[in-house]
Amino acid sequence: MIRFGAVFAITTTLFAASPASAQSAEPVGVWLTEKGDARVKVTKCGNGICGVIVGLKDPIDRMTGQPQVDDKNPNPALRTRPVIGISLFIAMRPSAPGKWSGQIYNADDGSTYASNVSVTGADTLRVEGCVGMLCGGETWTRVGR
C-alpha cells in the first residue's frame, strides 16, 4: 500500500511561522507529497478547498498486479475503490489567511485526522494531521507552474 509519509505520523513537532506573503497565497494546483509517492490536486470547493489524489509513484499493487485500492478503509464497501481519485480533504475551510482547517483521510490506515493546510511559500504547502495534541506533518511541493 502507498505510504504518504509523515503527514499522518503521530509525533510532536514544532513548526516555524510562515512569511506573511505566503499566508495570502492560494493552494490551488497539483502538489507532490514530501516523499514523492503521490500527487494531490487541490481545488477550491465552495469557500473551502478539496484535495484529490491524481497520481501515484507506484500505481500498481505489487501483490495483486492491480491498481492500488483503499484496502484499509473501515467501510468494507470502499475497500476496493482505487486510491487514485480518493478525496483526502474533508470539510477543509479557511481558518486564517493562507490556512485551512478540517480533516484529512489517510489511506495508509483508513483513519481520518484533524488537519491544517497552510501555504508556506509560492511552491510549498504544509499539511498537518493531528490526533489529540500529537501532530505530524510534511511539506508538499507544487508540480509545474
PDB file of C-alpha atoms in Angstrom:
ATOM      1  CA  MET A   1       0.000   0.000   0.000  1.00  0.00           C
ATOM      2  CA  ILE A   2       1.175   3.541  -0.672  1.00  0.00           C
ATOM      3  CA  ARG A   3       2.855   5.381   2.174  1.00  0.00           C
ATOM      4  CA  PHE A   4       2.086   9.086   2.357  1.00  0.00           C
ATOM      5  CA  GLY A   5       4.972   9.731   4.709  1.00  0.00           C
ATOM      6  CA  ALA A   6       4.935  11.813   7.820  1.00  0.00           C
ATOM      7  CA  VAL A   7       1.642  13.607   7.061  1.00  0.00           C
ATOM      8  CA  PHE A   8      -0.047  11.277   9.478  1.00  0.00           C
ATOM      9  CA  ALA A   9       2.833  10.373  11.770  1.00  0.00           C
ATOM     10  CA  ILE A  10       1.957  10.672  15.399  1.00  0.00           C
ATOM     11  CA  THR A  11       4.848  12.803  16.611  1.00  0.00           C
ATOM     12  CA  THR A  12       5.137  16.184  18.225  1.00  0.00           C
ATOM     13  CA  THR A  13       6.724  18.783  16.029  1.00  0.00           C
ATOM     14  CA  LEU A  14       7.423  22.496  16.282  1.00  0.00           C
ATOM     15  CA  PHE A  15       6.619  24.386  13.107  1.00  0.00           C
ATOM     16  CA  ALA A  16       8.176  27.658  12.052  1.00  0.00           C
ATOM     17  CA  ALA A  17       5.983  30.658  11.327  1.00  0.00           C
ATOM     18  CA  SER A  18       5.258  31.364   7.674  1.00  0.00           C
ATOM     19  CA  PRO A  19       6.078  34.640   5.967  1.00  0.00           C
ATOM     20  CA  ALA A  20       3.108  36.965   5.609  1.00  0.00           C
ATOM     21  CA  SER A  21       3.350  36.950   1.805  1.00  0.00           C
ATOM     22  CA  ALA A  22       2.962  33.163   1.717  1.00  0.00           C
ATOM     23  CA  GLN A  23      -0.030  33.364   4.047  1.00  0.00           C
ATOM     24  CA  SER A  24      -2.184  35.089   1.414  1.00  0.00           C
ATOM     25  CA  ALA A  25      -1.399  32.653  -1.409  1.00  0.00           C
ATOM     26  CA  GLU A  26      -3.893  30.090  -2.688  1.00  0.00           C
ATOM     27  CA  PRO A  27      -3.144  26.348  -2.559  1.00  0.00           C
ATOM     28  CA  VAL A  28      -4.856  25.595  -5.879  1.00  0.00           C
ATOM     29  CA  GLY A  29      -2.725  23.337  -8.082  1.00  0.00           C
ATOM     30  CA  VAL A  30      -1.083  19.910  -8.154  1.00  0.00           C
ATOM     31  CA  TRP A  31       1.221  19.041  -5.258  1.00  0.00           C
ATOM     32  CA  LEU A  32       3.806  16.306  -4.776  1.00  0.00           C
ATOM     33  CA  THR A  33       3.934  14.767  -1.296  1.00  0.00           C
ATOM     34  CA  GLU A  34       7.190  15.076   0.641  1.00  0.00           C
ATOM     35  CA  LYS A  35       8.299  11.510  -0.143  1.00  0.00           C
ATOM     36  CA  GLY A  36       7.221  11.885  -3.777  1.00  0.00           C
ATOM     37  CA  ASP A  37       4.822   8.944  -3.618  1.00  0.00           C
ATOM     38  CA  ALA A  38       1.591  10.778  -4.514  1.00  0.00           C
ATOM     39  CA  ARG A  39       0.310  13.807  -6.397  1.00  0.00           C
ATOM     40  CA  VAL A  40      -2.664  15.660  -4.995  1.00  0.00           C
ATOM     41  CA  LYS A  41      -4.782  18.143  -6.929  1.00  0.00           C
ATOM     42  CA  VAL A  42      -6.073  20.942  -4.717  1.00  0.00           C
ATOM     43  CA  THR A  43      -9.069  22.923  -5.947  1.00  0.00           C
ATOM     44  CA  LYS A  44     -11.490  25.433  -4.492  1.00  0.00           C
ATOM     45  CA  CYS A  45     -14.719  23.882  -3.200  1.00  0.00           C
ATOM     46  CA  GLY A  46     -17.278  26.472  -2.218  1.00  0.00           C
ATOM     47  CA  ASN A  47     -15.492  28.595   0.388  1.00  0.00           C
ATOM     48  CA  GLY A  48     -13.002  25.817   1.200  1.00  0.00           C
ATOM     49  CA  ILE A  49     -10.541  23.561  -0.584  1.00  0.00           C
ATOM     50  CA  CYS A  50     -10.620  19.963  -1.793  1.00  0.00           C
ATOM     51  CA  GLY A  51      -7.663  17.647  -2.341  1.00  0.00           C
ATOM     52  CA  VAL A  52      -7.869  14.554  -4.546  1.00  0.00           C
ATOM     53  CA  ILE A  53      -5.134  12.009  -5.292  1.00  0.00           C
ATOM     54  CA  VAL A  54      -4.437  12.262  -9.035  1.00  0.00           C
ATOM     55  CA  GLY A  55      -1.266  10.192  -9.309  1.00  0.00           C
ATOM     56  CA  LEU A  56       0.908   7.666  -7.509  1.00  0.00           C
ATOM     57  CA  LYS A  57       4.592   6.840  -7.848  1.00  0.00           C
ATOM     58  CA  ASP A  58       3.609   3.152  -7.706  1.00  0.00           C
ATOM     59  CA  PRO A  59       0.028   2.982  -9.003  1.00  0.00           C
ATOM     60  CA  ILE A  60       0.060  -0.821  -9.299  1.00  0.00           C
ATOM     61  CA  ASP A  61      -0.045  -3.003  -6.168  1.00  0.00           C
ATOM     62  CA  ARG A  62       2.912  -5.403  -6.424  1.00  0.00           C
ATOM     63  CA  MET A  63       0.979  -8.145  -4.593  1.00  0.00           C
ATOM     64  CA  THR A  64      -2.063  -8.145  -6.874  1.00  0.00           C
ATOM     65  CA  GLY A  65      -0.806  -6.613 -10.116  1.00  0.00           C
ATOM     66  CA  GLN A  66      -3.887  -4.360  -9.992  1.00  0.00           C
ATOM     67  CA  PRO A  67      -4.286  -0.619  -9.294  1.00  0.00           C
ATOM     68  CA  GLN A  68      -3.805   0.228  -5.623  1.00  0.00           C
ATOM     69  CA  VAL A  69      -7.051   0.253  -3.665  1.00  0.00           C
ATOM     70  CA  ASP A  70      -8.238   1.749  -0.384  1.00  0.00           C
ATOM     71  CA  ASP A  71      -7.962  -1.620   1.392  1.00  0.00           C
ATOM     72  CA  LYS A  72      -7.562  -0.156   4.907  1.00  0.00           C
ATOM     73  CA  ASN A  73     -10.855   1.757   4.761  1.00  0.00           C
ATOM     74  CA  PRO A  74     -13.093   0.922   7.742  1.00  0.00           C
ATOM     75  CA  ASN A  75     -16.080   0.782   5.374  1.00  0.00           C
ATOM     76  CA  PRO A  76     -15.923  -2.602   3.592  1.00  0.00           C
ATOM     77  CA  ALA A  77     -17.843  -1.142   0.635  1.00  0.00           C
ATOM     78  CA  LEU A  78     -14.983   1.324  -0.023  1.00  0.00           C
ATOM     79  CA  ARG A  79     -12.051  -1.099   0.263  1.00  0.00           C
ATOM     80  CA  THR A  80     -11.997  -1.835  -3.459  1.00  0.00           C
ATOM     81  CA  ARG A  81     -12.092   1.781  -4.659  1.00  0.00           C
ATOM     82  CA  PRO A  82      -8.908   2.939  -6.401  1.00  0.00           C
ATOM     83  CA  VAL A  83      -6.532   5.138  -4.381  1.00  0.00           C
ATOM     84  CA  ILE A  84      -6.268   7.463  -7.382  1.00  0.00           C
ATOM     85  CA  GLY A  85      -9.382   9.593  -7.095  1.00  0.00           C
ATOM     86  CA  ILE A  86      -9.731   9.478  -3.291  1.00  0.00           C
ATOM     87  CA  SER A  87     -10.623  12.792  -1.662  1.00  0.00           C
ATOM     88  CA  LEU A  88      -8.137  13.484   1.115  1.00  0.00           C
ATOM     89  CA  PHE A  89      -9.519  16.749   2.492  1.00  0.00           C
ATOM     90  CA  ILE A  90     -12.832  16.730   4.353  1.00  0.00           C
ATOM     91  CA  ALA A  91     -14.626  19.999   5.187  1.00  0.00           C
ATOM     92  CA  MET A  92     -11.385  21.966   4.767  1.00  0.00           C
ATOM     93  CA  ARG A  93     -12.400  25.582   5.431  1.00  0.00           C
ATOM     94  CA  PRO A  94     -10.429  28.822   5.816  1.00  0.00           C
ATOM     95  CA  SER A  95      -9.204  29.339   9.380  1.00  0.00           C
ATOM     96  CA  ALA A  96      -6.697  32.179   8.821  1.00  0.00           C
ATOM     97  CA  PRO A  97      -5.104  33.885   5.813  1.00  0.00           C
ATOM     98  CA  GLY A  98      -3.361  31.157   3.809  1.00  0.00           C
ATOM     99  CA  LYS A  99      -4.585  28.426   6.187  1.00  0.00           C
ATOM    100  CA  TRP A 100      -7.418  25.885   6.052  1.00  0.00           C
ATOM    101  CA  SER A 101      -8.635  23.533   8.770  1.00  0.00           C
ATOM    102  CA  GLY A 102     -10.766  20.420   8.661  1.00  0.00           C
ATOM    103  CA  GLN A 103      -9.977  16.734   8.404  1.00  0.00           C
ATOM    104  CA  ILE A 104      -7.699  14.615   6.254  1.00  0.00           C
ATOM    105  CA  TYR A 105      -8.128  10.981   5.242  1.00  0.00           C
ATOM    106  CA  ASN A 106      -5.116   8.640   5.487  1.00  0.00           C
ATOM    107  CA  ALA A 107      -5.347   5.679   3.102  1.00  0.00           C
ATOM    108  CA  ASP A 108      -2.376   4.077   4.894  1.00  0.00           C
ATOM    109  CA  ASP A 109      -4.520   3.242   7.917  1.00  0.00           C
ATOM    110  CA  GLY A 110      -8.065   4.134   6.850  1.00  0.00           C
ATOM    111  CA  SER A 111      -8.351   6.822   9.522  1.00  0.00           C
ATOM    112  CA  THR A 112      -9.410  10.448   9.406  1.00  0.00           C
ATOM    113  CA  TYR A 113      -7.488  13.065  11.380  1.00  0.00           C
ATOM    114  CA  ALA A 114      -7.903  16.723  12.362  1.00  0.00           C
ATOM    115  CA  SER A 115      -5.842  18.665   9.863  1.00  0.00           C
ATOM    116  CA  ASN A 116      -4.430  22.035   8.874  1.00  0.00           C
ATOM    117  CA  VAL A 117      -3.164  23.013   5.449  1.00  0.00           C
ATOM    118  CA  SER A 118      -1.029  26.151   5.131  1.00  0.00           C
ATOM    119  CA  VAL A 119       0.613  27.858   2.180  1.00  0.00           C
ATOM    120  CA  THR A 120       4.220  28.371   3.322  1.00  0.00           C
ATOM    121  CA  GLY A 121       5.701  29.649   0.055  1.00  0.00           C
ATOM    122  CA  ALA A 122       4.845  30.114  -3.611  1.00  0.00           C
ATOM    123  CA  ASP A 123       5.551  26.429  -4.235  1.00  0.00           C
ATOM    124  CA  THR A 124       5.256  24.856  -0.778  1.00  0.00           C
ATOM    125  CA  LEU A 125       2.267  23.628   1.178  1.00  0.00           C
ATOM    126  CA  ARG A 126       2.415  22.431   4.795  1.00  0.00           C
ATOM    127  CA  VAL A 127      -0.031  19.585   5.508  1.00  0.00           C
ATOM    128  CA  GLU A 128      -0.510  18.548   9.131  1.00  0.00           C
ATOM    129  CA  GLY A 129      -2.557  15.805  10.742  1.00  0.00           C
ATOM    130  CA  CYS A 130      -3.298  15.524  14.463  1.00  0.00           C
ATOM    131  CA  VAL A 131      -4.674  13.063  16.977  1.00  0.00           C
ATOM    132  CA  GLY A 132      -5.371  14.955  20.167  1.00  0.00           C
ATOM    133  CA  MET A 133      -2.293  17.029  20.978  1.00  0.00           C
ATOM    134  CA  LEU A 134       0.069  14.904  18.881  1.00  0.00           C
ATOM    135  CA  CYS A 135       0.662  16.227  15.389  1.00  0.00           C
ATOM    136  CA  GLY A 136       2.832  15.412  12.429  1.00  0.00           C
ATOM    137  CA  GLY A 137       3.165  16.910   9.029  1.00  0.00           C
ATOM    138  CA  GLU A 138       5.036  17.246   5.816  1.00  0.00           C
ATOM    139  CA  THR A 139       5.746  19.859   3.192  1.00  0.00           C
ATOM    140  CA  TRP A 140       4.354  19.296  -0.286  1.00  0.00           C
ATOM    141  CA  THR A 141       5.909  20.857  -3.405  1.00  0.00           C
ATOM    142  CA  ARG A 142       3.963  22.364  -6.284  1.00  0.00           C
ATOM    143  CA  VAL A 143       4.195  20.392  -9.542  1.00  0.00           C
ATOM    144  CA  GLY A 144       4.717  22.657 -12.539  1.00  0.00           C
ATOM    145  CA  ARG A 145       3.522  26.235 -12.767  1.00  0.00           C
TER     146      ARG A 145
END
